[in-house]
Coordinates of C-alpha atoms and ligand atoms in Angstrom, one line a residue:
X1 CA 94.0 121.0 135.1
X2 CA 90.9 121.5 133.1
X3 CA 90.7 121.2 129.3
X4 CA 89.4 124.8 129.3
X5 CA 92.6 126.1 130.9
X6 CA 93.6 129.2 129.0
X7 CA 96.8 131.2 128.7
X8 CA 95.5 134.7 128.5
X9 CA 98.8 136.4 128.2
X10 CA 100.1 134.7 125.1
X11 CA 97.0 133.8 123.2
X12 CA 94.4 136.4 123.9
X13 CA 92.5 134.1 126.1
X14 CA 93.1 131.0 123.9
X15 CA 94.8 127.8 124.6
X16 CA 97.8 126.4 122.6
X17 CA 96.9 123.2 120.9
X18 CA 98.8 120.8 118.6
X19 CA 99.5 122.1 115.2
X20 CA 99.8 118.6 113.9
X21 CA 96.2 117.6 114.9
X22 CA 94.6 116.2 111.7
X23 CA 96.4 113.9 109.4
X24 CA 96.0 110.6 107.5
X25 CA 96.4 107.0 108.2
X26 CA 97.3 105.0 105.1
X27 CA 97.2 101.2 105.4
X28 CA 97.6 98.8 102.5
X29 CA 94.1 97.3 103.2
X30 CA 91.3 97.0 100.6
X31 CA 93.8 97.1 97.7
X32 CA 94.8 100.6 98.8
X33 CA 98.4 100.3 97.5
X34 CA 98.8 97.7 94.6
X35 CA 95.8 98.2 92.4
X36 CA 95.1 101.5 94.2
X37 CA 97.2 104.4 95.1
X38 CA 100.3 102.9 93.5
X39 CA 100.0 103.7 89.8
X40 CA 101.4 100.4 88.5
X41 CA 99.0 98.9 86.0
X42 CA 100.4 95.4 85.7
X43 CA 99.3 92.9 88.3
X44 CA 101.8 90.3 89.4
X45 CA 104.6 92.0 87.5
X46 CA 107.3 89.9 89.1
X47 CA 105.7 86.5 89.0
X48 CA 105.8 86.4 92.8
X49 CA 102.1 85.6 93.5
X50 CA 101.7 82.3 95.3
X51 CA 99.1 80.1 97.1
X52 CA 100.0 81.3 100.6
X53 CA 98.2 84.5 99.6
X54 CA 95.1 82.9 97.9
X55 CA 95.0 79.2 97.4
X56 CA 94.2 79.7 93.7
X57 CA 97.2 82.0 93.1
X58 CA 100.5 81.1 91.6
X59 CA 103.4 82.9 89.8
X60 CA 101.4 83.0 86.6
X61 CA 98.2 84.5 88.0
X62 CA 96.8 87.4 86.0
X63 CA 98.9 86.4 83.1
X64 CA 97.8 84.5 80.0
X65 CA 99.9 82.5 77.6
X66 CA 99.2 83.5 74.0
X67 CA 100.5 82.3 70.7
X68 CA 98.5 84.1 67.9
X69 CA 99.0 83.4 64.2
X70 CA 99.5 79.6 64.5
X71 CA 102.7 80.1 66.6
X72 CA 103.8 77.8 69.4
X73 CA 106.2 77.6 72.2
X74 CA 106.8 76.5 75.8
X75 CA 106.6 78.4 79.0
X76 CA 107.8 77.8 82.6
X77 CA 108.4 79.6 85.9
X78 CA 112.0 79.3 87.1
X79 CA 114.2 80.5 90.0
X80 CA 117.8 79.4 89.2
X81 CA 119.4 82.8 88.3
X82 CA 117.0 85.6 89.3
X83 CA 117.5 89.3 88.9
X84 CA 117.9 89.4 92.7
X85 CA 117.6 86.8 95.4
X86 CA 114.7 88.7 97.0
X87 CA 112.8 88.5 93.7
X88 CA 113.2 84.8 93.0
X89 CA 110.7 83.9 90.3
X90 CA 110.8 84.7 86.6
X91 CA 109.2 83.4 83.5
X92 CA 111.0 81.5 80.7
X93 CA 109.6 81.5 77.2
X94 CA 110.9 79.2 74.5
X95 CA 109.5 80.4 71.2
X96 CA 109.6 77.4 68.9
X97 CA 107.7 78.7 66.0
X98 CA 106.3 82.1 64.9
X99 CA 103.5 81.5 62.4
X100 CA 103.7 83.3 59.1
X101 CA 100.5 81.9 57.6
X102 CA 99.1 84.4 55.1
X103 CA 95.6 84.0 56.3
X104 CA 96.3 85.3 59.8
X105 CA 95.5 89.0 60.2
X106 CA 97.2 90.4 63.3
X107 CA 100.6 90.1 65.1
X108 CA 102.0 86.6 65.2
X109 CA 104.2 85.5 68.0
X110 CA 104.5 83.8 71.3
X111 CA 104.0 85.7 74.5
X112 CA 102.0 86.8 77.5
X113 CA 99.1 89.0 78.3
X114 CA 98.4 90.8 81.6
X115 CA 94.9 91.8 82.6
X116 CA 96.0 94.2 85.3
X117 CA 93.9 94.9 88.3
X118 CA 90.5 94.0 86.6
X119 CA 91.9 95.4 83.3
X120 CA 93.7 98.7 82.7
X121 CA 92.3 102.2 82.2
X122 CA 94.2 104.0 79.5
X123 CA 93.6 107.5 78.1
X124 CA 94.0 108.7 74.5
X125 CA 97.2 110.6 73.7
X126 CA 98.6 110.1 77.1
X127 CA 102.0 108.4 77.5
X128 CA 102.4 105.0 79.3
X129 CA 105.9 103.9 80.3
X130 CA 106.5 100.3 79.7
X131 CA 109.6 98.4 81.0
X132 CA 110.6 94.8 81.5
X133 CA 113.8 92.9 82.4
X134 CA 114.8 90.2 79.8
X135 CA 117.7 87.8 79.8
X136 CA 118.3 86.3 76.4
X137 CA 118.9 82.5 76.8
X138 CA 120.1 81.9 73.2
X139 CA 122.7 83.6 71.1
X140 CA 120.4 85.6 68.9
X141 CA 118.5 88.7 70.0
X142 CA 114.7 88.4 70.5
X143 CA 112.3 90.9 69.0
X144 CA 109.2 91.9 70.8
X145 CA 106.0 93.6 69.9
X146 CA 104.5 95.4 73.0
X147 CA 101.0 96.6 72.7
X148 CA 97.9 97.7 74.6
X149 CA 94.9 95.9 73.3
X150 CA 91.1 95.7 74.0
X151 CA 89.8 92.3 75.2
X152 CA 88.8 91.6 71.6
X153 CA 92.3 92.2 70.3
X154 CA 92.1 95.7 68.9
X155 CA 95.5 97.4 69.2
X156 CA 95.3 100.7 71.0
X157 CA 99.1 101.4 71.0
X158 CA 102.2 99.4 70.1
X159 CA 105.9 99.6 70.2
X160 CA 108.9 97.3 69.5
X161 CA 111.9 96.2 71.5
X162 CA 114.9 94.0 70.6
X163 CA 117.1 92.3 73.2
X164 CA 120.8 92.7 73.2
X165 CA 122.2 90.8 76.2
X166 CA 122.5 87.5 77.9
X167 CA 122.4 89.2 81.3
X168 CA 119.3 90.6 82.9
X169 CA 118.7 94.0 81.2
X170 CA 116.0 96.5 81.5
X171 CA 114.2 97.5 78.2
X172 CA 111.8 100.3 78.0
X173 CA 109.2 101.6 75.5
X174 CA 106.4 104.2 75.3
X175 CA 102.8 103.4 74.5
X176 CA 100.4 106.2 73.5
X177 CA 96.9 104.9 73.0
X178 CA 94.9 106.5 70.2
X179 CA 91.7 106.3 72.2
X180 CA 90.4 105.9 75.7
X181 CA 89.8 102.4 76.9
X182 CA 88.8 101.1 80.4
X183 CA 89.4 97.4 79.7
X184 CA 92.8 97.4 78.1
X185 CA 95.3 94.5 78.5
X186 CA 99.1 94.6 78.1
X187 CA 100.4 92.2 75.4
X188 CA 104.0 91.2 75.0
X189 CA 104.7 89.0 72.0
X190 CA 108.1 87.6 70.9
X191 CA 108.0 87.9 67.2
X192 CA 111.2 86.0 66.5
X193 CA 112.1 82.5 67.6
X194 CA 114.4 82.1 70.6
X195 CA 114.5 81.5 74.3
X196 CA 114.5 84.2 77.0
X197 CA 113.7 84.9 80.6
X198 CA 111.5 87.8 81.6
X199 CA 110.7 89.5 84.9
X200 CA 109.4 92.8 86.4
X201 CA 107.1 93.7 83.6
X202 CA 105.8 97.2 84.4
X203 CA 103.4 99.8 82.9
X204 CA 103.0 103.2 84.5
X205 CA 101.1 106.2 83.3
X206 CA 103.5 109.0 82.7
X207 CA 101.1 111.3 84.5
X208 CA 101.5 110.1 88.1
X209 CA 101.0 112.5 91.0
X210 CA 103.6 115.2 90.5
X211 CA 104.9 113.1 87.6
X212 CA 107.0 111.0 90.0
X213 CA 108.6 107.8 88.6
X214 CA 107.3 104.7 90.4
X215 CA 104.6 107.1 91.5
X216 CA 101.0 107.4 92.7
X217 CA 97.7 107.4 90.8
X218 CA 97.3 111.1 90.3
X219 CA 93.5 111.5 90.9
X220 CA 93.6 109.5 94.1
X221 CA 96.7 111.2 95.5
X222 CA 95.1 114.5 94.7
X223 CA 92.1 113.9 96.9
X224 CA 94.5 113.1 99.7
X225 CA 96.6 116.2 99.1
X226 CA 93.4 118.3 99.0
X227 CA 92.9 117.4 102.7
X228 CA 96.1 119.2 103.5
X229 CA 97.0 116.6 106.2
X230 CA 99.6 117.5 108.7
X231 CA 101.0 114.0 108.9
X232 CA 100.6 110.5 107.3
X233 CA 100.9 107.3 109.4
X234 CA 101.9 104.3 107.3
X235 CA 102.0 101.4 106.3
X236 CA 99.5 100.0 108.9
X237 CA 97.7 98.9 111.0
X238 CA 97.8 95.2 111.3
X239 CA 99.8 95.2 108.1
X240 CA 102.7 96.5 110.2
X241 CA 103.0 93.8 112.8
X242 CA 102.0 91.1 110.4
X243 CA 100.4 87.7 110.4
X244 CA 103.2 85.9 112.3
X245 CA 106.9 87.0 112.6
X246 CA 107.7 86.2 109.0
X247 CA 105.0 88.5 107.8
X248 CA 106.1 91.6 109.8
X249 CA 106.6 94.7 107.6
X250 CA 110.4 95.2 107.4
X251 CA 111.1 98.6 106.0
X252 CA 114.5 97.6 104.5
X253 CA 112.7 95.2 102.2
X254 CA 110.8 98.1 100.6
X255 CA 113.5 100.5 99.5
X256 CA 116.0 100.4 96.6
X257 CA 115.3 99.5 92.9
X258 CA 111.9 97.8 92.7
X259 CA 113.4 94.7 91.1
X260 CA 115.4 94.1 94.3
X261 CA 112.5 94.6 96.8
X262 CA 111.0 91.7 98.7
X263 CA 107.4 91.2 97.8
X264 CA 105.2 89.6 100.4
X265 CA 101.8 88.3 101.5
X266 CA 99.5 91.0 102.7
X267 CA 97.8 90.2 106.0
X268 CA 94.5 91.3 104.4
X269 CA 94.6 88.4 102.0
X270 CA 96.4 89.5 99.0
X271 CA 99.8 90.5 97.7
X272 CA 102.0 93.5 98.2
X273 CA 104.8 94.3 95.7
X274 CA 106.3 96.9 98.1
X275 CA 106.7 99.0 95.0
X276 CA 104.9 101.5 97.2
X277 CA 107.6 101.3 99.8
X278 CA 109.2 103.5 102.4
X279 CA 110.9 105.8 99.9
X280 CA 107.6 106.4 98.1
X281 CA 105.8 107.0 101.4
X282 CA 108.3 109.6 102.6
X283 CA 108.4 111.3 99.2
X284 CA 104.6 111.5 99.1
X285 CA 104.6 113.0 102.6
X286 CA 107.1 115.6 101.4
X287 CA 105.1 116.3 98.2
X288 CA 102.0 117.2 100.1
X289 CA 103.6 118.9 103.1
X290 CA 102.7 116.1 105.7
X291 CA 105.0 114.8 108.4
X292 CA 105.9 111.1 108.0
X293 CA 104.8 108.8 110.8
X294 CA 106.2 105.4 110.0
X295 CA 105.0 102.6 112.3
X296 CA 107.3 99.7 113.0
X297 CA 106.5 96.4 114.7
X298 CA 107.4 96.3 118.4
X299 CA 109.1 92.9 117.9
X300 CA 105.9 91.1 118.1
X301 CA 103.4 89.9 115.5
X302 CA 99.6 90.6 115.5
X303 CA 97.8 88.8 118.3
X304 CA 95.3 87.7 115.7
X305 CA 97.9 85.9 113.6
X306 CA 96.5 82.8 111.9
X307 CA 93.0 84.0 112.5
X308 CA 93.2 83.5 116.2
X309 CA 90.8 86.4 116.7
X310 CA 88.2 83.6 116.4
X311 CA 89.7 81.9 119.5
X312 CA 90.5 85.0 121.5
X313 CA 93.5 86.5 119.9
X314 CA 96.3 84.3 121.2
X315 CA 98.5 84.4 118.1
X316 CA 101.0 87.0 119.2
X317 CA 104.6 85.8 118.5
X318 CA 107.7 87.5 119.8
X319 CA 111.1 87.9 118.1
X320 CA 113.6 85.7 120.0
X321 CA 115.7 87.8 122.4
X322 CA 118.9 87.0 120.5
X323 CA 117.4 88.7 117.4
X324 CA 116.3 91.8 119.2
X325 CA 119.6 93.8 119.0
X326 CA 119.7 93.3 115.2
X327 CA 116.0 94.3 115.1
X328 CA 116.6 97.4 117.2
X329 CA 119.4 98.4 114.8
X330 CA 117.0 98.1 111.9
X331 CA 114.8 100.8 113.6
X332 CA 117.8 103.0 114.3
X333 CA 118.9 102.6 110.7
X334 CA 115.5 103.9 109.6
X335 CA 116.2 107.1 111.5
X336 CA 119.6 107.4 109.8
X337 CA 118.1 106.6 106.4
X338 CA 115.5 109.4 106.9
X339 CA 117.6 112.0 108.5
X340 CA 121.3 111.1 108.3
X341 CA 123.8 113.0 106.2
X342 CA 124.6 111.5 102.8
X343 CA 128.0 110.5 104.3
X344 CA 126.3 108.1 106.6
X345 CA 125.7 104.5 105.5
X346 CA 121.9 104.8 105.4
X347 CA 121.8 108.4 104.4
X348 CA 123.8 107.4 101.4
X349 CA 121.1 104.9 100.4
X350 CA 118.5 107.7 100.6
X351 CA 120.7 109.9 98.5
X352 CA 121.3 107.2 95.9
X353 CA 117.5 106.8 95.5
X354 CA 117.4 110.5 94.5
X355 CA 116.9 112.3 97.8
X356 CA 120.1 113.7 99.3
X357 CA 118.2 116.1 101.5
X358 CA 117.0 114.6 104.8
X359 CA 113.3 113.8 105.1
X360 CA 113.1 115.4 108.6
X361 CA 111.5 112.5 110.4
X362 CA 110.2 113.6 113.8
X363 CA 107.9 110.7 114.8
X364 CA 108.3 106.9 114.9
X365 CA 105.4 104.7 115.9
X366 CA 106.3 101.4 117.7
X367 CA 103.7 98.8 117.7
X368 CA 100.1 98.7 116.5
X369 CA 97.3 98.0 119.0
X370 CA 99.3 95.0 120.2
X371 CA 98.3 92.7 123.1
X372 CA 100.1 94.1 126.1
X373 CA 101.9 90.9 127.1
X374 CA 105.1 90.7 129.2
X375 CA 106.8 89.8 125.8
X376 CA 105.5 92.9 124.2
X377 CA 106.5 95.1 127.2
X378 CA 110.0 93.8 127.3
X379 CA 110.6 94.3 123.6
X380 CA 108.9 97.7 123.5
X381 CA 111.0 99.0 126.4
X382 CA 114.2 97.8 124.7
X383 CA 113.3 99.6 121.5
X384 CA 112.1 102.7 123.3
X385 CA 115.2 103.0 125.4
X386 CA 117.5 102.6 122.3
X387 CA 115.7 105.3 120.4
X388 CA 115.7 107.6 123.3
X389 CA 119.4 107.1 123.9
X390 CA 120.5 107.5 120.3
X391 CA 117.9 109.8 119.0
X392 CA 116.4 111.9 121.8
X393 CA 115.0 114.3 119.1
X394 CA 112.6 111.6 117.8
X395 CA 109.1 111.4 119.4
X396 CA 108.1 107.8 119.9
X397 CA 104.4 106.9 119.6
X398 CA 103.4 103.9 121.6
X399 CA 100.2 101.8 121.5
X400 CA 97.4 101.1 123.9
X401 CA 95.4 98.3 122.4
X402 CA 92.6 98.0 119.9
X403 CA 89.7 99.5 121.8
X404 CA 88.5 102.6 123.7
X405 CA 88.9 100.7 126.9
X406 CA 89.6 97.1 128.1
X407 CA 92.6 95.2 129.4
X408 CA 95.1 96.2 126.7
X409 CA 94.0 99.8 127.0
X410 CA 94.6 99.9 130.7
X411 CA 97.9 98.0 130.6
X412 CA 99.1 100.1 127.6
X413 CA 98.4 103.3 129.6
X414 CA 100.1 101.9 132.7
X415 CA 103.2 101.2 130.5
X416 CA 103.0 104.6 129.0
X417 CA 103.0 106.2 132.4
X418 CA 105.8 104.0 133.6
X419 CA 108.1 104.6 130.6
X420 CA 106.9 108.2 130.0
X421 CA 106.1 107.5 126.4
X422 CA 105.6 110.9 124.8
X423 CA 102.5 109.9 122.7
X424 CA 100.3 106.8 122.6
X425 CA 98.0 105.6 119.8
X426 CA 94.4 104.9 120.7
X427 CA 92.0 103.1 118.3
X428 CA 88.3 102.7 118.3
X429 CA 85.6 101.8 115.8
X430 CA 82.2 102.4 117.4
X431 CA 78.7 103.5 116.6
X432 CA 77.8 107.2 115.9
X433 CA 75.8 107.2 119.2
X434 CA 79.0 106.4 121.1
X435 CA 80.8 109.4 119.6
X436 CA 77.9 111.6 120.6
X437 CA 77.7 110.2 124.1
X438 CA 81.5 110.5 124.6
X439 CA 82.2 114.0 123.3
X440 CA 83.9 114.9 126.6
X441 CA 86.2 111.9 126.8
X442 CA 89.4 113.9 126.6
X443 CA 88.3 116.7 128.9
X444 CA 89.1 114.4 131.8
X445 CA 92.5 113.2 130.6
X446 CA 95.5 114.3 132.7
X447 CA 97.5 117.0 131.0
X448 CA 100.9 115.9 132.4
X449 CA 100.8 112.3 131.1
X450 CA 101.5 111.0 127.6
X451 CA 99.7 112.8 124.7
X452 CA 97.2 111.0 122.7
X453 CA 97.4 110.1 119.0
X454 CA 93.9 109.0 118.0
X455 CA 95.4 106.9 115.2
X456 CA 92.3 105.0 114.1
X457 CA 88.7 105.8 114.6
X458 CA 85.4 105.7 112.7
X459 CA 81.7 105.3 113.4
X460 CA 80.5 102.3 111.6
X461 CA 79.1 103.8 108.4
X462 CA 79.4 106.3 105.6
X463 CA 76.0 108.0 106.0
X464 CA 75.6 111.6 107.0
X465 CA 74.7 110.7 110.5
X466 CA 78.1 108.9 110.8
X467 CA 80.0 111.8 109.3
X468 CA 78.3 114.4 111.5
X469 CA 78.8 112.4 114.7
X470 CA 82.5 112.3 113.8
X471 CA 82.4 116.0 113.2
X472 CA 80.9 116.7 116.6
X473 CA 83.6 114.5 118.2
X474 CA 86.4 116.4 116.2
X475 CA 85.2 119.7 117.6
X476 CA 86.0 118.3 121.1
X477 CA 89.3 116.9 119.8
X478 CA 90.2 120.5 118.9
X479 CA 89.1 121.7 122.3
X480 CA 91.4 119.0 123.8
X481 CA 94.2 119.7 121.3
X482 CA 96.5 120.2 124.3
X483 CA 96.2 116.5 125.1
X484 CA 95.2 115.0 121.8
X485 CA 98.3 115.6 119.7
X486 CA 97.2 113.9 116.4
X487 CA 94.1 112.2 115.0
X488 CA 93.5 110.2 111.8
X489 CA 90.4 108.4 110.5
X490 CA 90.6 104.7 109.4
X491 CA 90.7 103.1 107.0
X492 CA 91.5 105.7 104.3
X493 CA 91.1 103.9 100.9
X494 CA 89.0 101.0 99.6
X495 CA 88.7 99.6 96.2
X496 CA 85.2 98.7 95.1
X497 CA 84.7 94.9 95.2
X498 CA 88.0 94.4 97.1
X499 CA 87.3 95.7 100.5
X500 CA 88.1 93.8 103.7
X501 CA 86.8 96.6 105.9
X502 CA 83.4 98.0 105.0
X503 CA 83.5 101.6 106.4
X504 CA 86.2 103.6 104.7
X505 CA 86.9 107.2 103.9
X506 CA 87.4 107.0 100.1
X507 CA 86.1 104.4 97.7
X508 CA 87.5 104.0 94.2
X509 CA 87.6 101.7 91.2
X510 CA 90.0 101.9 88.3
X511 CA 88.1 104.9 86.9
X512 CA 86.0 106.6 89.6
X513 CA 86.5 108.0 93.1
X514 CA 83.7 108.1 95.6
X515 CA 84.2 110.6 98.4
X516 CA 82.1 109.8 101.4
X517 CA 80.4 112.4 103.7
X518 CA 83.1 111.3 106.2
X519 CA 85.8 112.4 103.8
X520 CA 84.3 115.9 103.5
X521 CA 84.2 116.2 107.3
X522 CA 87.8 115.2 107.5
X523 CA 88.8 117.6 104.8
X524 CA 86.9 120.5 106.4
X525 CA 88.7 119.9 109.6
X526 CA 92.1 119.1 108.2
X527 CA 92.3 121.9 105.7
X528 CA 91.1 124.3 108.4
X529 CA 93.4 123.6 111.3
X530 CA 94.5 126.1 113.9
X531 CA 97.0 126.0 116.8
X532 CA 95.1 128.1 119.4
X533 CA 91.8 127.1 120.7
X534 CA 89.2 129.6 122.0
X535 CA 86.4 128.9 124.3
X536 CA 83.3 131.0 124.5
X537 CA 83.4 132.4 121.0
X538 CA 80.4 130.3 119.9
X539 CA 77.5 130.1 122.3
X540 CA 74.9 127.4 121.9
X541 CA 72.3 125.7 124.0
X542 CA 74.6 123.8 126.4
X543 CA 71.7 121.4 127.3
X544 CA 71.3 120.3 123.8
X545 CA 73.5 117.3 123.3
X546 CA 73.1 117.3 119.5
X547 CA 75.1 120.5 119.2
X548 CA 78.9 120.9 119.2
X549 CA 81.2 123.7 118.2
X550 CA 84.8 124.9 118.3
X551 CA 86.9 128.0 117.4
X552 CA 90.5 127.9 116.6
X553 CA 93.0 130.4 115.2
X554 CA 95.8 129.6 112.8
X555 CA 98.6 131.8 114.2
X556 CA 100.4 131.8 110.8
X557 CA 97.7 133.4 108.8
X558 CA 95.8 134.9 111.8
X559 CA 92.6 133.4 110.4
X560 CA 89.9 132.5 112.9
X561 CA 88.1 129.2 112.1
X562 CA 84.6 128.4 113.5
X563 CA 83.2 124.9 113.3
X564 CA 79.6 124.3 114.1
X565 CA 77.9 121.0 114.2
X566 CA 74.2 120.2 114.5
X567 CA 73.4 116.4 114.8
X568 CA 69.7 117.1 115.4
X569 CA 66.8 117.2 113.0
X570 CA 65.9 120.9 113.2
X571 CA 67.9 124.0 112.5
X572 CA 69.4 125.5 115.7
X573 CA 70.9 128.9 116.2
X574 CA 74.4 129.5 117.5
X575 CA 75.7 133.0 118.5
X576 CA 79.2 134.1 117.5
X577 CA 81.1 136.9 119.3
X578 CA 84.4 137.9 117.7
X579 CA 85.2 140.9 119.8
X580 CA 88.3 139.4 121.4
X581 CA 90.0 139.2 118.0
X582 CA 90.1 142.9 117.4
X583 CA 89.6 143.8 113.7
X584 CA 88.1 141.0 111.6
X585 CA 87.0 140.9 108.0
X586 CA 83.3 141.7 107.2
X587 CA 83.1 138.8 104.9
X588 CA 84.1 135.2 105.4
X589 CA 84.3 131.9 103.6
X590 CA 81.6 129.5 104.7
X591 CA 81.5 125.8 103.9
X592 CA 78.4 123.8 104.7
X593 CA 77.9 120.0 104.6
X594 CA 74.3 118.9 105.3
X595 CA 71.9 116.2 104.3
X596 CA 69.4 113.8 105.7
X597 CA 70.8 111.4 108.3
X598 CA 70.7 108.3 106.0
X599 CA 72.0 110.0 102.9
X600 CA 75.2 108.7 101.4
X601 CA 77.2 108.9 98.2
X602 CA 77.3 105.9 95.9
X603 CA 79.1 105.0 92.7
X604 CA 75.8 105.6 90.9
X605 CA 75.5 109.1 92.5
X606 CA 78.8 110.3 93.9
X607 CA 77.7 113.9 94.5
X608 CA 74.5 113.4 96.5
X609 CA 76.4 114.9 99.5
X610 CA 79.0 117.5 98.8
X611 CA 79.8 120.6 100.8
X612 CA 78.8 124.0 99.4
X613 CA 81.0 127.1 99.7
X614 CA 80.0 130.7 99.7
X615 CA 81.1 134.1 100.9
X616 CA 79.0 135.5 103.7
X617 CA 78.7 138.9 105.4
X618 CA 79.5 138.8 109.1
X619 CA 79.7 141.3 111.9
X620 CA 81.6 141.3 115.2
X621 CA 78.7 139.4 116.5
X622 CA 76.3 137.3 114.4
X623 CA 73.8 134.5 114.7
X624 CA 74.3 131.3 112.7
X625 CA 71.3 129.0 112.1
X626 CA 73.0 125.6 111.9
X627 CA 71.0 123.4 109.5
X628 CA 69.9 120.0 110.7
X629 CA 72.5 117.2 110.4
X630 CA 75.3 119.6 109.4
X631 CA 78.8 120.7 109.8
X632 CA 79.7 124.3 109.0
X633 CA 83.1 125.8 108.8
X634 CA 83.5 129.6 108.7
X635 CA 87.0 131.0 108.0
X636 CA 87.5 134.7 109.0
X637 CA 90.6 136.8 108.2
X638 CA 91.8 139.1 111.0
X639 CA 93.3 142.5 110.2
X640 CA 95.5 143.2 113.2
Ligands
LIG701 O1 92.0 100.0 110.1 C1 91.8 98.6 109.9 C2 92.5 97.8 111.0 O2 91.9 98.1 112.3 C3 93.9 98.1 111.3 O3 94.8 97.4 110.5 C4 94.1 97.7 112.7 O4 95.1 98.5 113.3 C5 92.7 97.9 113.3 O5 92.3 96.7 114.0

């Protein structure tokens, strides 16, 4: 059956396509979570950093011992009676002497200072919520001065806390800086003598996205919400299947009180607190109206574990068979945690985290571009069969390797056909020329096999030519929205100076956000999705391979959405005919993204390339001169 097959009766000559087509893929790569989207300002808050992550790291990394005012004491990292066995390290401070010398101007005491993720950005008159766990080790209470300070020691905000228990107890304080500062540090000073243990030292802006506790950085979360994604895939990527079996992302380690979560090495060479864990991912999806798509390992680790990509990717490890039943149960438990009633064991845990209503999980991804070995196939089938048997309502998303073709791609598709996997996840990172040469890739896909989730793709670059090649490809994804069920660009976020993957959708530092032309393309598609595709509404020179276009209708609003792409270097006219839609508005919203092929946004100039919006007059038929190197979206209301 051809991609252009239309169902004239139901859709006025249009073709039903997926209404979950454009979404996001969030992976904790490039410091996307800790130091990024997760709004925690303290780095290494639980003293769990260690040399397996970076050889120079240890439990005291990003902390500094301080003893101002001629004070002195002793410090050690201990593990004997932690807050929770999954959070084993904590700091012990023995304050031997707090100086009272008259000549010292400032706060005397013994304590620690945290420099955050390259310092902390704080804003004047905004509230910052501080908390720490302390266990008094002597009989007397310990008093603390908590402050935000500039690197030169100027106090921006301060508060006081006194301990009251010999058990681990959480103490909180509010800090409201009197002025803006981009290089603040958090200082905790014991101002009385005594010995104590301290752990999980945290500082969050009160203004997180939607003011959530343990929430997301508001400005970053907002640019994601602005895209109006239909789904979010998380937490990876390679982060999911992990660098060896012990590094697999296990969802149960990432829920519950943060002080009880299991922190771990990030496959991308840093540390993950899991403070941004499954509860937060699901809550964020709900907050922005996106469907959650968690991806779980298929019982095997990354084939590149231990850096074996250098010797041909032979590092896949498989869970022993006698651990598989327990592992499968872990996956079934996730479905119960997300959707089960509060009376179920896992539904009760969701409720106790503050979310009694189900999260309405519909999709579960199993595996991430794994090597399709017999070990993988055996484990995938066991998991797939178990989900199908217990939760036939869940759509399983399988995986077909790391490239647009090749051995794993072929074997992955063979497995998909054999098992009748509903959706499979394709990944490819290729040049813009590849996208332009392969616009018709999905026209040829059989309509009765598994649907495609294009879970990771990008052309190598963040210039206009990259973004517009991707836009051209997306018009064909819309046209093939009956076989391509979902699509998400990758990677999503990247912190300036901390990137492991150079081409990304959104760059940021502690203060600024850089939206790439690729971001605007994604947003223009994602915020303008339809569920019926129409052929022949836009006419263009079919022999000109630099032109692409699509027309969809959103059946909820009735709006018709035109997308027109010109990858060439001269303006080209397209002709639009809206007659089949009956009465349409005489004005429409038009958004245009255009620029020279090599133009890009930079931290020095973040708005070199931005889309422009306007209201244009239109008729039932009209001509559109598509500017060179451009994507145009026109949204037209219908009046039937
Ligand atoms: O998106 C970056 C990485 O690319 C993902 O972790 C992995 O799935 C792919 O190889």
